[in-house]
Short mmCIF file of C-alpha atoms (C1' of nucleotides) in Angstrom, two decimals:
data_model
loop_
_atom_site.label_atom_id
_atom_site.label_comp_id
_atom_site.label_asym_id
_atom_site.label_seq_id
_atom_site.Cartn_x
_atom_site.Cartn_y
_atom_site.Cartn_z
CA MET A 27 18.71 -2.46 -13.14
CA ARG A 28 21.18 0.45 -12.13
CA LEU A 29 20.11 2.19 -9.30
CA SER A 30 20.95 5.34 -10.45
CA ARG A 31 18.44 5.44 -13.35
CA TYR A 32 15.87 4.25 -11.18
CA TYR A 33 13.57 6.04 -9.58
CA LEU A 34 13.66 5.33 -5.67
CA PRO A 35 12.59 8.10 -3.62
CA VAL A 36 13.20 6.31 0.02
CA LEU A 37 12.65 8.65 2.91
CA ARG A 38 14.41 8.59 6.02
CA GLU A 39 11.89 9.41 8.51
CA THR A 40 8.77 7.68 8.71
CA PRO A 41 5.54 10.28 7.37
CA ALA A 42 3.22 11.02 10.24
CA ASP A 43 0.36 9.43 9.03
CA ALA A 44 1.70 6.02 8.58
CA GLN A 45 0.33 3.87 11.67
CA ILE A 46 0.96 0.32 10.43
CA ALA A 47 4.24 -1.02 9.44
CA SER A 48 3.22 -2.04 6.19
CA HIS A 49 2.45 1.12 5.22
CA ARG A 50 5.26 3.14 6.87
CA MET A 51 7.47 0.93 4.87
CA MET A 52 6.20 1.11 1.70
CA LEU A 53 6.08 4.95 2.26
CA ARG A 54 9.49 5.00 3.19
CA ALA A 55 10.62 2.56 0.82
CA GLY A 56 9.18 4.41 -2.35
CA MET A 57 6.98 1.73 -3.03
CA ILE A 58 3.69 4.19 -3.25
CA ARG A 59 2.53 7.42 -3.16
CA GLN A 60 -0.58 9.09 -1.48
CA GLU A 61 -2.61 10.75 -3.83
CA GLY A 62 -5.80 11.14 -1.91
CA ALA A 63 -7.51 9.32 0.47
CA GLY A 64 -7.10 5.64 0.30
CA ILE A 65 -5.49 6.65 -3.51
CA TYR A 66 -2.22 5.52 -3.67
CA ALA A 67 0.14 5.25 -6.59
CA TRP A 68 2.50 2.43 -7.13
CA LEU A 69 5.79 3.86 -7.63
CA PRO A 70 8.18 1.71 -9.91
CA LEU A 71 9.53 -0.84 -7.03
CA GLY A 72 5.81 -1.09 -5.38
CA PHE A 73 4.71 -1.38 -9.02
CA ARG A 74 7.09 -4.42 -9.42
CA VAL A 75 5.62 -5.95 -6.54
CA LEU A 76 2.10 -5.95 -7.11
CA LYS A 77 2.75 -7.50 -10.69
CA LYS A 78 4.44 -10.52 -8.94
CA ILE A 79 1.23 -11.12 -6.63
CA GLU A 80 -0.68 -10.15 -9.91
CA GLN A 81 0.95 -12.85 -12.04
CA ILE A 82 0.81 -15.87 -8.86
CA VAL A 83 -2.85 -15.89 -8.48
CA ARG A 84 -3.51 -14.97 -12.63
CA GLU A 85 -0.85 -18.85 -12.57
CA GLU A 86 -2.81 -20.33 -10.21
CA GLN A 87 -6.17 -19.48 -11.52
CA ASP A 88 -5.39 -20.90 -15.07
CA ARG A 89 -4.35 -24.23 -13.34
CA ALA A 90 -7.39 -24.41 -11.83
CA GLY A 91 -9.01 -24.31 -14.90
CA ALA A 92 -10.59 -20.13 -14.71
CA VAL A 93 -10.58 -18.07 -17.69
CA GLU A 94 -8.92 -15.31 -17.56
CA MET A 95 -10.87 -11.49 -19.48
CA LEU A 96 -11.37 -7.88 -18.74
CA MET A 97 -14.19 -6.13 -17.45
CA PRO A 98 -14.10 -1.98 -17.37
CA THR A 99 -13.86 -0.07 -14.52
CA ILE A 100 -16.88 2.09 -15.27
CA GLN A 101 -20.35 0.84 -15.36
CA GLN A 102 -23.83 1.66 -16.26
CA ALA A 103 -26.25 2.37 -13.15
CA GLU A 104 -29.14 0.87 -15.39
CA LEU A 105 -27.03 -2.74 -14.78
CA TRP A 106 -27.46 -2.29 -11.26
CA ARG A 107 -30.82 -1.56 -11.02
CA GLU A 108 -31.50 -5.14 -12.58
CA SER A 109 -30.20 -6.58 -9.50
CA GLY A 110 -31.51 -4.10 -7.25
CA ARG A 111 -28.13 -3.25 -5.79
CA TYR A 112 -27.75 1.03 -7.42
CA ASP A 113 -30.21 1.94 -4.65
CA ALA A 114 -28.61 -1.36 -1.99
CA TYR A 115 -25.60 -0.48 -2.44
CA GLY A 116 -25.17 3.05 -0.63
CA LYS A 117 -22.66 5.56 -0.40
CA GLU A 118 -19.70 3.34 -0.51
CA MET A 119 -20.21 3.55 -4.32
CA LEU A 120 -18.91 6.17 -5.92
CA ARG A 121 -21.44 7.52 -8.52
CA ILE A 122 -20.37 9.70 -11.76
CA VAL A 123 -23.03 11.54 -14.59
CA ASP A 124 -21.45 11.65 -17.75
CA ARG A 125 -22.14 14.32 -20.45
CA HIS A 126 -25.06 13.22 -21.12
CA ASP A 127 -26.43 13.23 -17.48
CA ARG A 128 -26.65 9.60 -17.73
CA GLU A 129 -25.73 7.76 -14.37
CA MET A 130 -22.44 5.46 -14.29
CA LEU A 131 -20.56 4.37 -11.07
CA PHE A 132 -16.59 3.04 -11.04
CA GLY A 133 -17.37 -0.78 -9.92
CA PRO A 134 -16.56 -1.92 -6.42
CA THR A 135 -17.60 -5.43 -8.03
CA ASN A 136 -18.86 -7.16 -10.72
CA GLU A 137 -21.43 -9.36 -10.34
CA GLU A 138 -23.59 -7.65 -11.95
CA MET A 139 -21.35 -7.51 -15.28
CA ILE A 140 -20.45 -10.75 -15.50
CA THR A 141 -24.05 -11.81 -15.01
CA GLU A 142 -24.91 -9.65 -18.02
CA ILE A 143 -21.98 -10.94 -20.28
CA PHE A 144 -23.20 -14.22 -19.12
CA ARG A 145 -26.49 -14.52 -20.21
CA ALA A 146 -25.45 -12.66 -23.47
CA GLY A 147 -23.88 -15.75 -24.64
CA VAL A 148 -24.92 -19.28 -23.11
CA ARG A 149 -28.22 -20.11 -23.33
CA SER A 150 -28.02 -24.02 -22.37
CA TYR A 151 -26.78 -26.55 -19.84
CA LYS A 152 -24.38 -28.14 -21.81
CA ASP A 153 -22.37 -24.33 -22.00
CA LEU A 154 -21.79 -25.20 -17.82
CA PRO A 155 -20.08 -24.98 -15.95
CA LYS A 156 -17.89 -21.58 -16.78
CA LEU A 157 -15.63 -20.12 -14.75
CA LEU A 158 -14.25 -16.66 -16.00
CA TYR A 159 -12.18 -13.95 -13.78
CA HIS A 160 -10.53 -10.88 -14.21
CA ILE A 161 -7.82 -8.78 -12.35
CA GLN A 162 -8.91 -4.83 -12.59
CA TRP A 163 -9.30 -1.75 -10.28
CA LYS A 164 -12.15 -1.20 -7.92
CA PHE A 165 -13.37 1.52 -5.96
CA ARG A 166 -15.38 1.66 -2.49
CA ASP A 167 -15.52 4.68 -1.28
CA GLU A 168 -14.59 3.79 2.64
CA VAL A 169 -16.08 6.28 5.04
CA ARG A 170 -12.31 5.89 6.31
CA PRO A 171 -9.89 4.60 4.11
CA ARG A 172 -6.64 3.89 6.62
CA PHE A 173 -3.48 1.29 6.97
CA GLY A 174 -2.37 2.59 2.89
CA VAL A 175 -3.15 -0.17 0.48
CA MET A 176 -4.55 -2.62 2.96
CA ARG A 177 -7.59 -0.33 3.53
CA GLY A 178 -7.64 1.74 0.38
CA ARG A 179 -10.24 3.22 -1.89
CA GLU A 180 -8.80 2.03 -5.14
CA PHE A 181 -8.09 -1.58 -4.90
CA LEU A 182 -6.78 -4.10 -7.33
CA MET A 183 -8.63 -7.21 -7.00
CA LYS A 184 -8.98 -10.52 -8.70
CA ASP A 185 -12.44 -11.27 -8.55
CA THR A 186 -13.22 -14.98 -10.48
CA TYR A 187 -16.96 -15.53 -10.90
CA SER A 188 -18.45 -19.42 -11.31
CA PHE A 189 -21.82 -20.71 -13.22
CA ASP A 190 -23.12 -24.07 -13.19
CA ILE A 191 -26.32 -25.88 -13.66
CA ASP A 192 -27.21 -27.30 -9.90
CA GLU A 193 -25.66 -26.92 -6.55
CA GLU A 194 -23.42 -29.97 -6.89
CA SER A 195 -21.75 -28.69 -9.78
CA ALA A 196 -21.39 -25.18 -8.19
CA ARG A 197 -19.62 -26.86 -4.98
CA ALA A 198 -16.99 -28.58 -7.67
CA ASN A 199 -16.20 -25.28 -8.93
CA TYR A 200 -16.22 -23.84 -5.32
CA ASN A 201 -13.59 -26.28 -4.19
CA ARG A 202 -11.68 -25.42 -7.12
CA MET A 203 -10.91 -22.05 -5.89
CA PHE A 204 -10.52 -23.31 -2.48
CA VAL A 205 -7.67 -25.09 -3.33
CA ALA A 206 -6.24 -22.34 -5.62
CA TYR A 207 -6.31 -20.33 -3.18
CA LEU A 208 -4.35 -22.16 -0.64
CA ARG A 209 -2.13 -22.87 -3.51
CA THR A 210 -1.87 -18.87 -4.44
CA PHE A 211 -0.88 -17.79 -0.73
CA ALA A 212 1.53 -20.58 -0.13
CA ARG A 213 3.56 -19.90 -3.15
CA MET A 214 3.61 -15.69 -1.71
CA GLY A 215 5.49 -17.45 1.58
CA LEU A 216 2.31 -17.25 3.23
CA LYS A 217 -0.01 -19.08 5.57
CA ALA A 218 -3.39 -18.89 4.45
CA ILE A 219 -6.06 -20.77 6.90
CA PRO A 220 -9.90 -20.81 5.36
CA MET A 221 -12.14 -19.94 7.94
CA ARG A 222 -15.68 -20.17 7.69
CA ALA A 223 -17.42 -16.87 6.93
CA ASP A 224 -20.62 -15.32 7.70
CA THR A 225 -23.22 -16.07 4.68
CA GLY A 226 -25.68 -13.51 5.93
CA PRO A 227 -29.60 -14.00 4.21
CA ILE A 228 -28.42 -16.69 1.90
CA GLY A 229 -26.87 -19.46 4.49
CA GLY A 230 -25.32 -22.18 3.48
CA ASP A 231 -21.82 -23.70 4.33
CA LEU A 232 -19.90 -21.83 1.15
CA SER A 233 -18.16 -19.08 2.19
CA HIS A 234 -14.52 -18.61 3.30
CA GLU A 235 -12.38 -16.16 4.02
CA PHE A 236 -8.90 -16.90 3.69
CA ILE A 237 -6.55 -15.47 6.99
CA ILE A 238 -3.03 -14.61 6.65
CA LEU A 239 -1.19 -14.85 10.36
CA ALA A 240 0.71 -11.44 10.95
CA ASP A 241 1.39 -10.26 14.12
CA THR A 242 0.00 -7.02 12.91
CA GLY A 243 -3.22 -8.43 11.48
CA GLU A 244 -6.74 -6.17 11.44
CA SER A 245 -8.49 -8.89 13.64
CA ALA A 246 -7.73 -11.50 16.06
CA VAL A 247 -7.79 -14.82 14.89
CA PHE A 248 -8.41 -18.22 16.43
CA CYS A 249 -7.17 -21.60 15.25
CA ASP A 250 -6.49 -25.45 15.71
CA LYS A 251 -2.33 -25.40 15.26
CA ARG A 252 -2.84 -28.86 13.37
CA LEU A 253 -4.36 -26.19 10.30
CA VAL A 254 -1.11 -24.20 10.23
CA GLU A 255 1.32 -27.38 9.39
CA MET A 256 -1.19 -28.63 7.27
CA PRO A 257 0.55 -29.06 3.76
CA THR A 258 -0.56 -27.57 0.72
CA PRO A 259 -1.85 -29.41 -2.55
CA LYS A 260 0.64 -29.88 -5.12
CA LYS A 261 0.50 -28.42 -8.25
CA ASP A 262 0.09 -31.62 -9.92
CA ILE A 263 -3.17 -31.77 -8.03
CA ASP A 264 -6.20 -32.66 -10.64
CA PHE A 265 -8.41 -29.66 -10.33
CA ASP A 266 -11.16 -31.75 -12.13
CA GLY A 267 -10.99 -34.67 -9.98
CA ASP A 268 -12.79 -35.00 -6.89
CA LEU A 269 -11.35 -31.95 -4.43
CA GLN A 270 -13.88 -32.32 -1.62
CA PRO A 271 -11.20 -34.22 0.90
CA VAL A 272 -8.85 -31.58 0.28
CA VAL A 273 -11.38 -29.08 1.41
CA ASP A 274 -12.69 -31.46 4.10
CA GLN A 275 -9.15 -31.77 5.63
CA PHE A 276 -8.95 -27.79 5.72
CA THR A 277 -12.11 -27.13 7.32
CA SER A 278 -12.02 -30.16 9.68
CA HIS A 279 -10.48 -28.19 12.56
CA TYR A 280 -11.62 -25.46 14.27
CA ALA A 281 -10.43 -21.76 12.41
CA ALA A 282 -12.83 -18.42 13.30
CA THR A 283 -12.30 -14.98 13.45
CA ASP A 284 -13.36 -12.98 16.11
CA GLU A 285 -16.98 -11.88 14.75
CA MET A 286 -17.33 -16.18 14.53
CA HIS A 287 -15.01 -17.06 17.48
CA ASP A 288 -16.98 -18.88 19.90
CA ASP A 289 -14.89 -19.80 23.15
CA THR A 290 -16.69 -22.40 24.31
CA ALA A 291 -16.22 -24.36 21.31
CA PHE A 292 -12.33 -23.76 20.93
CA ALA A 293 -12.04 -24.89 24.24
CA LYS A 294 -13.73 -27.81 23.71
CA ASP A 295 -12.67 -28.87 20.02
CA VAL A 296 -9.08 -28.10 20.04
CA ALA A 297 -6.53 -29.47 22.33
CA GLU A 298 -4.54 -26.89 24.86
CA GLU A 299 -1.63 -27.10 23.24
CA ASN A 300 -2.69 -26.34 19.70
CA ARG A 301 -5.14 -23.71 20.37
CA ILE A 302 -3.59 -20.60 18.28
CA ALA A 303 -4.84 -17.16 18.88
CA ALA A 304 -3.05 -15.12 16.58
CA ARG A 305 -4.08 -11.97 14.33
CA GLY A 306 -4.81 -12.08 10.94
CA ILE A 307 -5.38 -10.68 7.96
CA GLU A 308 -8.52 -11.30 5.28
CA VAL A 309 -6.79 -11.59 1.92
CA GLY A 310 -9.38 -13.85 0.23
CA HIS A 311 -13.19 -14.71 0.24
CA ILE A 312 -15.05 -16.95 -1.60
CA PHE A 313 -18.72 -17.47 -1.50
CA PHE A 314 -21.36 -19.27 -3.14
CA PHE A 315 -24.61 -16.96 -3.75
CA GLY A 316 -26.91 -19.35 -5.83
CA THR A 317 -29.16 -17.41 -7.88
CA LYS A 318 -28.93 -13.92 -6.04
CA TYR A 319 -27.87 -12.16 -9.20
CA SER A 320 -29.43 -14.43 -11.82
CA GLU A 321 -32.99 -14.62 -10.99
CA PRO A 322 -33.61 -10.94 -10.82
CA MET A 323 -31.34 -10.90 -14.30
CA LYS A 324 -32.58 -13.51 -15.72
CA ALA A 325 -29.33 -15.16 -16.07
CA TYR A 326 -31.08 -18.37 -17.39
CA VAL A 327 -30.27 -21.47 -19.26
CA ALA A 328 -32.37 -24.44 -20.92
CA GLY A 329 -31.39 -27.38 -18.78
CA PRO A 330 -32.04 -31.04 -20.14
CA ASP A 331 -35.82 -31.45 -20.33
CA GLY A 332 -35.96 -28.25 -22.13
CA LYS A 333 -37.21 -25.82 -19.28
CA ASP A 334 -35.54 -22.38 -18.01
CA ILE A 335 -33.68 -22.26 -14.60
CA PRO A 336 -31.42 -19.64 -13.24
CA VAL A 337 -27.86 -20.61 -13.13
CA GLN A 338 -26.03 -20.92 -9.74
CA MET A 339 -23.19 -18.48 -9.28
CA GLY A 340 -20.48 -17.50 -6.72
CA SER A 341 -17.70 -15.19 -6.63
CA TYR A 342 -14.56 -15.44 -5.38
CA GLY A 343 -12.14 -12.35 -4.40
CA VAL A 344 -8.43 -11.49 -3.67
CA GLY A 345 -7.21 -8.71 -2.95
CA VAL A 346 -3.74 -8.04 -4.94
CA SER A 347 -3.14 -4.58 -3.83
CA ARG A 348 -3.84 -5.86 -0.32
CA LEU A 349 -1.48 -8.37 -0.59
CA ALA A 350 1.21 -6.23 -1.27
CA GLY A 351 0.51 -4.51 2.70
CA GLY A 352 -0.15 -8.01 4.07
CA ILE A 353 2.90 -9.64 2.76
CA ILE A 354 5.21 -7.18 4.38
CA GLU A 355 3.16 -7.09 8.03
CA ALA A 356 3.66 -11.28 7.72
CA PHE A 357 7.53 -10.24 6.64
CA HIS A 358 9.42 -7.25 8.14
CA ASP A 359 11.54 -6.13 10.73
CA ASP A 360 12.85 -3.03 12.14
CA ASP A 361 14.85 -2.20 9.27
CA GLY A 362 12.72 -2.60 6.82
CA CYS A 363 10.80 -5.58 4.49
CA LYS A 364 11.77 -9.11 3.88
CA TRP A 365 10.42 -9.87 0.75
CA PRO A 366 9.73 -13.42 0.08
CA MET A 367 11.82 -14.63 -3.23
CA ALA A 368 8.69 -14.76 -5.47
CA VAL A 369 7.47 -11.25 -4.81
CA ALA A 370 10.22 -9.92 -4.27
CA PRO A 371 10.78 -6.52 -6.37
CA TYR A 372 14.35 -7.35 -7.24
CA HIS A 373 16.13 -10.95 -6.15
CA VAL A 374 18.93 -9.29 -4.93
CA GLY A 375 20.63 -5.78 -4.33
CA LEU A 376 24.11 -5.81 -5.59
CA VAL A 377 26.09 -3.16 -3.49
CA ASN A 378 28.62 -1.67 -5.28
CA LEU A 379 30.55 0.29 -1.87
CA LYS A 380 32.75 2.34 -3.66
CA ALA A 381 31.40 3.25 -7.10
CA GLY A 382 33.92 5.01 -9.18
CA ASP A 383 37.00 2.84 -8.24
CA GLU A 384 37.91 1.24 -10.94
CA LYS A 385 38.05 -2.50 -9.26
CA THR A 386 34.73 -2.52 -7.79
CA ASP A 387 32.86 -0.87 -10.50
CA LYS A 388 34.64 -3.33 -13.40
CA LEU A 389 33.46 -6.61 -10.64
CA CYS A 390 30.28 -5.38 -10.38
CA GLU A 391 29.71 -4.41 -13.70
CA GLU A 392 30.91 -8.14 -14.37
CA LEU A 393 28.97 -9.65 -11.80
CA TYR A 394 25.67 -7.38 -12.91
CA ARG A 395 25.91 -8.96 -16.40
CA SER A 396 26.16 -12.45 -15.60
CA LEU A 397 23.61 -12.74 -13.14
CA THR A 398 21.09 -10.99 -15.52
CA ALA A 399 22.81 -13.16 -17.93
CA ALA A 400 21.20 -16.24 -15.47
CA GLY A 401 17.43 -14.82 -15.18
CA VAL A 402 18.40 -13.40 -11.80
CA GLU A 403 16.74 -10.13 -11.04
CA VAL A 404 19.48 -7.26 -9.95
CA LEU A 405 18.61 -3.83 -8.43
CA TYR A 406 22.43 -2.62 -9.09
CA ASP A 407 23.67 -0.13 -6.41
CA ASP A 408 25.83 1.88 -8.43
CA THR A 409 25.38 5.13 -6.94
CA ALA A 410 28.26 7.79 -4.87
CA SER A 411 25.99 7.28 -1.71
CA ARG A 412 28.33 6.26 1.44
CA PRO A 413 28.36 3.11 2.62
CA GLY A 414 26.09 3.31 5.59
CA GLU A 415 23.47 5.12 3.15
CA LYS A 416 23.31 2.03 1.37
CA PHE A 417 23.21 -0.88 3.44
CA ALA A 418 20.35 1.20 5.19
CA ARG A 419 18.49 1.25 1.97
CA MET A 420 19.11 -2.13 1.01
CA ASP A 421 18.26 -3.62 4.36
CA LEU A 422 14.98 -0.85 3.86
CA ILE A 423 13.48 -2.27 0.44
CA GLY A 424 14.18 -5.86 1.62
CA LEU A 425 15.34 -7.89 -1.50
CA PRO A 426 16.25 -10.98 -0.29
CA TYR A 427 20.02 -11.27 -1.34
CA GLN A 428 22.43 -8.25 -0.90
CA VAL A 429 26.07 -8.76 -2.45
CA VAL A 430 28.27 -6.50 -1.49
CA ILE A 431 31.61 -5.67 -3.20
CA GLY A 432 34.09 -3.62 -1.15
CA PRO A 433 37.88 -2.84 -1.32
CA ARG A 434 37.95 -4.50 2.19
CA GLY A 435 36.69 -7.86 0.51
CA LEU A 436 38.56 -7.57 -2.73
CA GLU A 437 41.85 -8.28 -0.80
CA ASN A 438 40.47 -11.74 -0.09
CA GLY A 439 39.08 -11.78 -3.06
CA ALA A 440 35.45 -12.27 -1.85
CA ALA A 441 32.43 -10.65 -1.96
CA GLU A 442 30.00 -10.45 1.28
CA VAL A 443 26.99 -11.81 0.67
CA LYS A 444 23.84 -11.25 2.69
CA ARG A 445 20.63 -13.09 3.24
CA ARG A 446 18.33 -10.38 4.24
CA SER A 447 15.65 -12.77 5.51
CA ASP A 448 17.91 -14.35 8.97
CA GLY A 449 20.31 -11.76 8.91
CA ALA A 450 23.22 -14.54 7.47
CA ARG A 451 26.69 -13.22 6.23
CA GLU A 452 29.15 -15.25 4.37
CA GLU A 453 32.15 -14.48 2.22
CA ILE A 454 32.41 -15.95 -1.77
CA ALA A 455 35.12 -16.53 -3.60
CA LEU A 456 34.38 -13.32 -6.64
CA ASP A 457 34.67 -16.28 -9.04
CA LYS A 458 31.58 -18.42 -7.46
CA VAL A 459 29.34 -15.22 -6.45
CA ALA A 460 27.12 -15.55 -9.69
CA ASP A 461 26.76 -19.14 -9.77
CA HIS A 462 25.80 -19.78 -6.43
CA ILE A 463 23.54 -16.65 -6.23
CA ALA A 464 21.73 -18.00 -8.99
CA ALA A 465 21.58 -21.16 -7.87
CA ALA A 466 19.94 -19.96 -4.35
CA VAL A 467 17.67 -17.62 -6.19
CA LYS A 468 16.55 -20.31 -8.22
CA ASP A 469 16.57 -22.84 -5.37
CA ALA A 470 13.83 -20.54 -3.89
CA LEU A 471 11.82 -19.69 -6.73
CA ARG A 472 10.93 -23.42 -7.04
CA TYR A 473 7.81 -24.52 -5.81
CA ASP A 474 5.46 -27.34 -6.45
"C1'" C B 13 -21.63 9.21 9.35
"C1'" G B 14 -20.77 10.84 14.95
"C1'" G B 15 -16.58 13.11 18.22
"C1'" G B 16 -11.54 15.32 18.02
"C1'" G B 17 -6.89 17.02 15.18
"C1'" C B 18 -3.63 19.26 11.80
"C1'" G B 19 -2.62 21.83 6.84
"C1'" U B 20 3.90 27.04 7.03
"C1'" A B 21 10.53 24.71 1.56
"C1'" G B 22 11.00 17.48 -0.71
"C1'" C B 23 10.23 14.98 4.69
"C1'" G B 24 9.64 16.17 9.92
"C1'" C B 25 7.92 20.59 12.64
"C1'" A B 26 8.77 25.70 15.56
"C1'" G B 27 6.26 30.26 14.91
"C1'" U B 28 -0.76 31.56 15.59
"C1'" C B 29 -2.42 32.44 22.08
"C1'" U B 30 -0.26 38.50 22.62
"C1'" G B 31 -0.88 40.81 14.24
"C1'" G B 32 4.90 44.05 12.09
"C1'" U B 33 5.90 40.57 5.62
"C1'" A B 34 8.70 33.63 8.09
"C1'" G B 35 12.39 29.93 10.95
"C1'" C B 36 15.01 24.97 12.31
"C1'" G B 37 16.59 19.53 11.85
"C1'" C B 38 17.21 16.79 7.52
"C1'" A B 39 17.15 16.06 2.04
"C1'" U B 40 19.32 19.26 -2.24
"C1'" C B 41 23.26 22.08 -5.03
"C1'" U B 42 28.80 23.83 -5.12
"C1'" G B 43 33.52 23.61 -3.58
"C1'" G B 44 37.31 21.25 -0.02
"C1'" U B 45 38.09 16.91 3.35
"C1'" U B 46 36.61 12.22 3.81
"C1'" U B 47 34.65 6.93 2.58
"C1'" G B 48 32.44 -0.46 5.39
"C1'" G B 49 26.05 0.89 8.67
"C1'" G B 50 22.39 7.29 7.08
"C1'" A B 51 30.26 11.63 7.76
"C1'" C B 52 32.69 16.77 8.82
"C1'" C B 53 33.88 22.15 7.02
"C1'" A B 54 32.58 26.24 4.30
"C1'" G B 55 29.31 28.17 1.05
"C1'" A B 56 24.17 28.15 -2.13
"C1'" G B 57 19.24 27.83 -3.32
"C1'" G B 58 14.48 26.41 -2.66
"C1'" G B 59 8.07 28.85 0.34
"C1'" U B 60 1.64 33.14 -3.34
"C1'" C B 61 2.04 30.03 5.33
"C1'" G B 62 -4.29 24.99 1.94
"C1'" C B 63 -8.09 28.66 -1.13
"C1'" A B 64 -11.06 32.72 -1.03
"C1'" A B 65 -13.44 36.69 1.17
"C1'" G B 66 -13.29 39.90 5.05
"C1'" U B 67 -11.16 43.44 9.14
"C1'" U B 68 -6.41 46.29 9.64
"C1'" C B 69 -2.01 51.48 7.94
"C1'" G B 70 -0.12 46.28 8.00
"C1'" A B 71 -2.08 39.25 8.10
"C1'" A B 72 1.10 32.54 8.58
"C1'" U B 73 -1.26 34.77 13.31
"C1'" C B 74 -7.88 37.65 13.96
"C1'" U B 75 -13.42 36.76 11.61
"C1'" U B 76 -16.27 33.98 8.19
"C1'" G B 77 -17.08 30.41 4.15
"C1'" C B 78 -14.81 26.89 1.11
"C1'" C B 79 -11.51 22.47 -0.21
"C1'" G B 80 -7.72 18.89 1.67
"C1'" C B 81 -5.86 15.44 5.18
"C1'" C B 82 -5.41 12.24 9.64
"C1'" C B 83 -7.01 9.75 14.48
"C1'" C B 84 -10.90 6.96 17.65
"C1'" G B 85 -16.40 4.96 17.32
"C1'" A B 86 -19.63 2.41 13.71
"C1'" C B 87 -18.42 -0.37 8.24
"C1'" C B 88 -15.93 -2.73 5.01
"C1'" A B 89 -11.62 -6.55 0.32
#
RNA sequence: CGGGGCGUAGCGCAGUCUGGUAGCGCAUCUGGUUUGGGACCAGAGGGUCGCAAGUUCGAAUCUUGCCGCCCCGACCA
């Protein structure tokens, strides 16, 4: 993409109401624009990040055996009356009335709807288990939205729902999502630690929050260093096999958010050198809730003995839009974002330091073509801006590599390559740059 | 939902107390000089001062109502 054609309204000054790094940078880098309290438009650059996050989530859901579908944003109040949540949900639910005075709502979640969809098509235990998901916009009318997309009112979320005949089978689905989440966040370059979550009135041990560590996280977290260092399950892991050992491994050490934290247990269970007290951001939540919806909404299946029983359900959420902010919180410096390759809006920023100069123009065009042909996503700064502005803008939007073509380098027949993650620069011969960068990008995108 | 604050040019702000018809920096446009970390000179454009009603000869400024946004707290993917 040529910057001259793109829409990238970067801000030189920091908007007054952005409190945290990710919000500030998303506004400054022209990724989002606020359209109301907790409501954001995703501008081209931010949209690309969002789509990449979404795609990684999708690939790992598919790998784990979940089946994608799409439910609407608008739902009928009637559905929520069946579960009893229409009145229980309170003011967080955005309620709407249509022209016929029918009560509608903008969905804050989809348990009721998926239960209704499921019960319409499944009658027998032989049709189980099922694992269905969708990625859709939700609306929760938060009293106080803040921190940009980290806590907006409208947000993009992946939610998966599991249906099983009994709790044992449900645990297998729960474990699939557990492992899928470890992989999903790892692919984005994040360290996500599963932490036991409050299961509320339902109880049981089947609820975990996935927390990524970031200095500017919303809440304090405490965990064992061995959890952070644990290797992520590989992509060839058998999702139909027994995943319990993996789950056990990741739940075998102390990890708690501040609500669940117990200082005495922390001191007792974790050796002093392994104690980590950090800040975290919740990016996923998995939850088994049994028959909470299937019972009142009559999602029953016939068991082997011919008797109808309510299905056992669970739900598994990932905050897709929130992750865009979360990743910046984890990867940035004073100059801007430092995107991991897998979610970077473009892999490489090609900077023509002297647009209009015959030599640099020609070289940049060639590089742009060959990199693009090699499958590298390039944002080509072909504008007439001054060098200083170009560098600052590239650092701000934080593409993993910057390839700088200017008169100075041309004298040596070289391009300057800067790696945004650590600021390392090297001069690379012009005839080798494209191959070098393509290999580096490909390497960074590899995962297992 | 309690407490506090703000709404004036694309962005950041001054002007409001003490009424006299709007200003600064950055950005934008034109011309020129520049050109490796956010240039310089000269000129130009851009605002129904959140909306509505009221007081007044006259309202960004005073009064009332409404709308929007932000911050602290309680709540949350």
